[in-house]
Amino acid sequence: ECGVSLAKMSFDEEYLDDFESLKDLRHGERIELENWVEKFTYYKSYPVLGKVVPTLPESDRILSKEDLAVHKGTEEIPE
C-alpha cells in the first residue's frame, strides 16, 4: 500500500504499507493523495478494483486459483 508515500511525495520505505499514518495525513497531504487517485482513475484509466483492508478477521477459508478466477474485478465495490 503506497497511499502515504503518494501523499507525502516520498520514496522512503518507511511509508510503504503504513496504514496507521493515513489517518494522520495533514490537509495538504490528503489533497495530494486525492489528486493521485483522480489521476489514476480518470486520466490514466486505471479502474478501482477494490479496497485495501489492513486487517482481516481470522479465517480458515482457503481459496483456490479457480475460486479467485470467478471474480474479474468488475463487481461493485462494497462500502
mmCIF file of N, CA and C in Angstrom:
data_model
loop_
_atom_site.group_PDB
_atom_site.id
_atom_site.type_symbol
_atom_site.label_atom_id
_atom_site.label_comp_id
_atom_site.label_asym_id
_atom_site.label_seq_id
_atom_site.Cartn_x
_atom_site.Cartn_y
_atom_site.Cartn_z
ATOM 1 N N GLU A 1 0.848 -1.148 0.000
ATOM 2 C CA GLU A 1 0.000 0.000 0.000
ATOM 3 C C GLU A 1 0.899 1.218 0.000
ATOM 4 N N CYS A 2 0.642 2.131 -0.911
ATOM 5 C CA CYS A 2 1.560 3.274 -1.041
ATOM 6 C C CYS A 2 0.852 4.615 -0.893
ATOM 7 N N GLY A 3 -0.308 4.645 -0.271
ATOM 8 C CA GLY A 3 -1.051 5.896 -0.123
ATOM 9 C C GLY A 3 -0.273 6.977 0.593
ATOM 10 N N VAL A 4 0.369 6.635 1.693
ATOM 11 C CA VAL A 4 1.134 7.629 2.452
ATOM 12 C C VAL A 4 2.313 8.124 1.617
ATOM 13 N N SER A 5 2.972 7.230 0.907
ATOM 14 C CA SER A 5 4.093 7.628 0.043
ATOM 15 C C SER A 5 3.650 8.628 -1.015
ATOM 16 N N LEU A 6 2.497 8.353 -1.644
ATOM 17 C CA LEU A 6 1.994 9.270 -2.663
ATOM 18 C C LEU A 6 1.610 10.607 -2.037
ATOM 19 N N ALA A 7 0.949 10.572 -0.887
ATOM 20 C CA ALA A 7 0.517 11.800 -0.229
ATOM 21 C C ALA A 7 1.707 12.672 0.166
ATOM 22 N N LYS A 8 2.770 12.038 0.622
ATOM 23 C CA LYS A 8 3.954 12.768 1.074
ATOM 24 C C LYS A 8 4.964 12.988 -0.052
ATOM 25 N N MET A 9 4.665 12.428 -1.234
ATOM 26 C CA MET A 9 5.580 12.538 -2.372
ATOM 27 C C MET A 9 6.971 12.059 -1.964
ATOM 28 N N SER A 10 7.024 10.860 -1.386
ATOM 29 C CA SER A 10 8.269 10.346 -0.840
ATOM 30 C C SER A 10 8.484 8.903 -1.267
ATOM 31 N N PHE A 11 9.733 8.557 -1.541
ATOM 32 C CA PHE A 11 10.101 7.182 -1.863
ATOM 33 C C PHE A 11 10.626 6.419 -0.641
ATOM 34 N N ASP A 12 10.552 7.029 0.529
ATOM 35 C CA ASP A 12 11.048 6.377 1.742
ATOM 36 C C ASP A 12 10.266 5.100 2.025
ATOM 37 N N GLU A 13 10.983 4.009 2.275
ATOM 38 C CA GLU A 13 10.344 2.721 2.528
ATOM 39 C C GLU A 13 9.484 2.727 3.789
ATOM 40 N N GLU A 14 9.765 3.624 4.708
ATOM 41 C CA GLU A 14 9.003 3.664 5.960
ATOM 42 C C GLU A 14 7.522 3.959 5.723
ATOM 43 N N TYR A 15 7.178 4.545 4.580
ATOM 44 C CA TYR A 15 5.790 4.890 4.294
ATOM 45 C C TYR A 15 5.034 3.793 3.559
ATOM 46 N N LEU A 16 5.718 2.764 3.113
ATOM 47 C CA LEU A 16 5.044 1.659 2.431
ATOM 48 C C LEU A 16 4.305 0.796 3.443
ATOM 49 N N ASP A 17 3.108 0.401 3.107
ATOM 50 C CA ASP A 17 2.257 -0.422 3.974
ATOM 51 C C ASP A 17 2.035 0.224 5.338
ATOM 52 N N ASP A 18 2.005 1.541 5.367
ATOM 53 C CA ASP A 18 1.818 2.280 6.614
ATOM 54 C C ASP A 18 0.362 2.742 6.714
ATOM 55 N N PHE A 19 -0.520 1.826 7.087
ATOM 56 C CA PHE A 19 -1.945 2.127 7.152
ATOM 57 C C PHE A 19 -2.272 3.117 8.264
ATOM 58 N N GLU A 20 -1.567 3.033 9.360
ATOM 59 C CA GLU A 20 -1.852 3.888 10.512
ATOM 60 C C GLU A 20 -1.628 5.368 10.194
ATOM 61 N N SER A 21 -0.639 5.677 9.391
ATOM 62 C CA SER A 21 -0.325 7.076 9.099
ATOM 63 C C SER A 21 -1.326 7.719 8.149
ATOM 64 N N LEU A 22 -2.157 6.928 7.479
ATOM 65 C CA LEU A 22 -3.163 7.510 6.591
ATOM 66 C C LEU A 22 -4.087 8.449 7.355
ATOM 67 N N LYS A 23 -4.437 8.062 8.576
ATOM 68 C CA LYS A 23 -5.360 8.910 9.351
ATOM 69 C C LYS A 23 -4.671 10.162 9.886
ATOM 70 N N ASP A 24 -3.342 10.198 9.868
ATOM 71 C CA ASP A 24 -2.588 11.335 10.400
ATOM 72 C C ASP A 24 -2.094 12.292 9.315
ATOM 73 N N LEU A 25 -2.534 12.105 8.080
ATOM 74 C CA LEU A 25 -2.086 12.991 7.000
ATOM 75 C C LEU A 25 -2.594 14.410 7.233
ATOM 76 N N ARG A 26 -1.756 15.366 6.918
ATOM 77 C CA ARG A 26 -2.156 16.772 7.004
ATOM 78 C C ARG A 26 -3.093 17.089 5.831
ATOM 79 N N HIS A 27 -3.751 18.236 5.912
ATOM 80 C CA HIS A 27 -4.731 18.629 4.892
ATOM 81 C C HIS A 27 -4.123 18.602 3.487
ATOM 82 N N GLY A 28 -2.963 19.207 3.319
ATOM 83 C CA GLY A 28 -2.317 19.249 2.009
ATOM 84 C C GLY A 28 -1.948 17.866 1.497
ATOM 85 N N GLU A 29 -1.553 16.978 2.400
ATOM 86 C CA GLU A 29 -1.203 15.607 2.014
ATOM 87 C C GLU A 29 -2.449 14.832 1.584
ATOM 88 N N ARG A 30 -3.558 15.068 2.269
ATOM 89 C CA ARG A 30 -4.819 14.414 1.867
ATOM 90 C C ARG A 30 -5.240 14.859 0.466
ATOM 91 N N ILE A 31 -5.090 16.144 0.205
ATOM 92 C CA ILE A 31 -5.434 16.660 -1.127
ATOM 93 C C ILE A 31 -4.517 16.043 -2.171
ATOM 94 N N GLU A 32 -3.224 15.924 -1.854
ATOM 95 C CA GLU A 32 -2.280 15.317 -2.793
ATOM 96 C C GLU A 32 -2.661 13.872 -3.080
ATOM 97 N N LEU A 33 -3.063 13.120 -2.051
ATOM 98 C CA LEU A 33 -3.481 11.729 -2.248
ATOM 99 C C LEU A 33 -4.741 11.667 -3.104
ATOM 100 N N GLU A 34 -5.692 12.546 -2.850
ATOM 101 C CA GLU A 34 -6.911 12.592 -3.673
ATOM 102 C C GLU A 34 -6.573 12.912 -5.123
ATOM 103 N N ASN A 35 -5.590 13.789 -5.336
ATOM 104 C CA ASN A 35 -5.159 14.113 -6.707
ATOM 105 C C ASN A 35 -4.580 12.883 -7.404
ATOM 106 N N TRP A 36 -3.802 12.076 -6.669
ATOM 107 C CA TRP A 36 -3.248 10.852 -7.254
ATOM 108 C C TRP A 36 -4.364 9.878 -7.625
ATOM 109 N N VAL A 37 -5.341 9.724 -6.751
ATOM 110 C CA VAL A 37 -6.461 8.825 -7.046
ATOM 111 C C VAL A 37 -7.177 9.305 -8.304
ATOM 112 N N GLU A 38 -7.395 10.605 -8.400
ATOM 113 C CA GLU A 38 -8.048 11.162 -9.580
ATOM 114 C C GLU A 38 -7.225 10.909 -10.845
ATOM 115 N N LYS A 39 -5.914 11.120 -10.750
ATOM 116 C CA LYS A 39 -5.044 10.893 -11.918
ATOM 117 C C LYS A 39 -5.124 9.443 -12.386
ATOM 118 N N PHE A 40 -4.998 8.520 -11.453
ATOM 119 C CA PHE A 40 -5.018 7.104 -11.832
ATOM 120 C C PHE A 40 -6.387 6.667 -12.341
ATOM 121 N N THR A 41 -7.440 7.182 -11.734
ATOM 122 C CA THR A 41 -8.788 6.743 -12.082
ATOM 123 C C THR A 41 -9.281 7.351 -13.386
ATOM 124 N N TYR A 42 -9.106 8.660 -13.544
ATOM 125 C CA TYR A 42 -9.735 9.345 -14.674
ATOM 126 C C TYR A 42 -8.791 9.637 -15.833
ATOM 127 N N TYR A 43 -7.568 10.021 -15.544
ATOM 128 C CA TYR A 43 -6.664 10.395 -16.625
ATOM 129 C C TYR A 43 -5.905 9.199 -17.196
ATOM 130 N N LYS A 44 -5.558 8.264 -16.354
ATOM 131 C CA LYS A 44 -4.814 7.094 -16.808
ATOM 132 C C LYS A 44 -5.708 5.884 -17.023
ATOM 133 N N SER A 45 -6.981 6.023 -16.689
ATOM 134 C CA SER A 45 -7.990 4.972 -16.894
ATOM 135 C C SER A 45 -7.668 3.668 -16.172
ATOM 136 N N TYR A 46 -7.145 3.773 -14.961
ATOM 137 C CA TYR A 46 -6.961 2.589 -14.122
ATOM 138 C C TYR A 46 -8.196 2.466 -13.244
ATOM 139 N N PRO A 47 -9.054 1.489 -13.490
ATOM 140 C CA PRO A 47 -10.274 1.385 -12.676
ATOM 141 C C PRO A 47 -9.959 0.949 -11.247
ATOM 142 N N VAL A 48 -10.777 1.421 -10.314
ATOM 143 C CA VAL A 48 -10.666 0.970 -8.927
ATOM 144 C C VAL A 48 -11.281 -0.416 -8.871
ATOM 145 N N LEU A 49 -10.493 -1.398 -8.458
ATOM 146 C CA LEU A 49 -10.966 -2.780 -8.435
ATOM 147 C C LEU A 49 -11.266 -3.294 -7.037
ATOM 148 N N GLY A 50 -10.923 -2.543 -6.037
ATOM 149 C CA GLY A 50 -11.181 -2.982 -4.673
ATOM 150 C C GLY A 50 -10.581 -2.015 -3.692
ATOM 151 N N LYS A 51 -10.652 -2.395 -2.441
ATOM 152 C CA LYS A 51 -10.091 -1.578 -1.373
ATOM 153 C C LYS A 51 -9.124 -2.430 -0.578
ATOM 154 N N VAL A 52 -8.076 -1.793 -0.082
ATOM 155 C CA VAL A 52 -7.111 -2.485 0.761
ATOM 156 C C VAL A 52 -7.691 -2.566 2.169
ATOM 157 N N VAL A 53 -7.688 -3.758 2.712
ATOM 158 C CA VAL A 53 -8.164 -3.973 4.072
ATOM 159 C C VAL A 53 -6.945 -4.321 4.919
ATOM 160 N N PRO A 54 -6.559 -3.422 5.843
ATOM 161 C CA PRO A 54 -5.318 -3.648 6.584
ATOM 162 C C PRO A 54 -5.326 -4.886 7.470
ATOM 163 N N THR A 55 -6.440 -5.194 8.087
ATOM 164 C CA THR A 55 -6.502 -6.399 8.917
ATOM 165 C C THR A 55 -7.750 -7.178 8.564
ATOM 166 N N LEU A 56 -7.590 -8.437 8.406
ATOM 167 C CA LEU A 56 -8.706 -9.321 8.078
ATOM 168 C C LEU A 56 -9.074 -10.149 9.295
ATOM 169 N N PRO A 57 -10.334 -10.489 9.414
ATOM 170 C CA PRO A 57 -10.703 -11.391 10.509
ATOM 171 C C PRO A 57 -10.085 -12.768 10.269
ATOM 172 N N GLU A 58 -9.869 -13.485 11.342
ATOM 173 C CA GLU A 58 -9.313 -14.832 11.219
ATOM 174 C C GLU A 58 -10.249 -15.691 10.377
ATOM 175 N N SER A 59 -9.683 -16.484 9.521
ATOM 176 C CA SER A 59 -10.488 -17.339 8.661
ATOM 177 C C SER A 59 -9.709 -18.599 8.324
ATOM 178 N N ASP A 60 -10.439 -19.679 8.204
ATOM 179 C CA ASP A 60 -9.808 -20.925 7.785
ATOM 180 C C ASP A 60 -10.145 -21.223 6.327
ATOM 181 N N ARG A 61 -10.741 -20.245 5.664
ATOM 182 C CA ARG A 61 -11.125 -20.408 4.267
ATOM 183 C C ARG A 61 -9.901 -20.279 3.374
ATOM 184 N N ILE A 62 -9.722 -21.257 2.522
ATOM 185 C CA ILE A 62 -8.617 -21.245 1.565
ATOM 186 C C ILE A 62 -9.223 -21.185 0.174
ATOM 187 N N LEU A 63 -8.831 -20.178 -0.591
ATOM 188 C CA LEU A 63 -9.348 -20.023 -1.948
ATOM 189 C C LEU A 63 -8.377 -20.626 -2.948
ATOM 190 N N SER A 64 -8.942 -21.358 -3.878
ATOM 191 C CA SER A 64 -8.116 -21.944 -4.933
ATOM 192 C C SER A 64 -7.982 -20.936 -6.080
ATOM 193 N N LYS A 65 -7.129 -21.236 -6.998
ATOM 194 C CA LYS A 65 -6.945 -20.404 -8.186
ATOM 195 C C LYS A 65 -8.263 -20.302 -8.953
ATOM 196 N N GLU A 66 -9.000 -21.390 -8.997
ATOM 197 C CA GLU A 66 -10.287 -21.415 -9.694
ATOM 198 C C GLU A 66 -11.314 -20.527 -8.975
ATOM 199 N N ASP A 67 -11.297 -20.562 -7.624
ATOM 200 C CA ASP A 67 -12.208 -19.705 -6.851
ATOM 201 C C ASP A 67 -11.946 -18.231 -7.166
ATOM 202 N N LEU A 68 -10.690 -17.863 -7.212
ATOM 203 C CA LEU A 68 -10.325 -16.481 -7.478
ATOM 204 C C LEU A 68 -10.633 -16.068 -8.912
ATOM 205 N N ALA A 69 -10.530 -16.989 -9.846
ATOM 206 C CA ALA A 69 -10.752 -16.688 -11.262
ATOM 207 C C ALA A 69 -12.196 -16.272 -11.542
ATOM 208 N N VAL A 70 -13.123 -16.665 -10.682
ATOM 209 C CA VAL A 70 -14.530 -16.313 -10.861
ATOM 210 C C VAL A 70 -14.722 -14.800 -10.757
ATOM 211 N N HIS A 71 -13.900 -14.147 -9.962
ATOM 212 C CA HIS A 71 -14.019 -12.708 -9.746
ATOM 213 C C HIS A 71 -13.057 -11.962 -10.665
ATOM 214 N N LYS A 72 -13.630 -11.162 -11.537
ATOM 215 C CA LYS A 72 -12.840 -10.464 -12.542
ATOM 216 C C LYS A 72 -12.488 -9.027 -12.130
ATOM 217 N N GLY A 73 -12.939 -8.595 -10.950
ATOM 218 C CA GLY A 73 -12.661 -7.241 -10.512
ATOM 219 C C GLY A 73 -13.615 -6.223 -11.084
ATOM 220 N N THR A 74 -14.696 -6.687 -11.683
ATOM 221 C CA THR A 74 -15.672 -5.769 -12.266
ATOM 222 C C THR A 74 -16.932 -5.623 -11.412
ATOM 223 N N GLU A 75 -16.964 -6.333 -10.279
ATOM 224 C CA GLU A 75 -18.118 -6.247 -9.414
ATOM 225 C C GLU A 75 -18.156 -4.898 -8.722
ATOM 226 N N GLU A 76 -19.313 -4.550 -8.160
ATOM 227 C CA GLU A 76 -19.436 -3.299 -7.410
ATOM 228 C C GLU A 76 -18.568 -3.357 -6.167
ATOM 229 N N ILE A 77 -17.946 -2.258 -5.858
ATOM 230 C CA ILE A 77 -17.057 -2.182 -4.708
ATOM 231 C C ILE A 77 -17.895 -1.944 -3.458
ATOM 232 N N PRO A 78 -17.805 -2.817 -2.460
ATOM 233 C CA PRO A 78 -18.586 -2.608 -1.232
ATOM 234 C C PRO A 78 -18.044 -1.419 -0.451
ATOM 235 N N GLU A 79 -18.918 -0.771 0.276
ATOM 236 C CA GLU A 79 -18.510 0.375 1.108
ATOM 237 C C GLU A 79 -17.900 -0.093 2.398
#
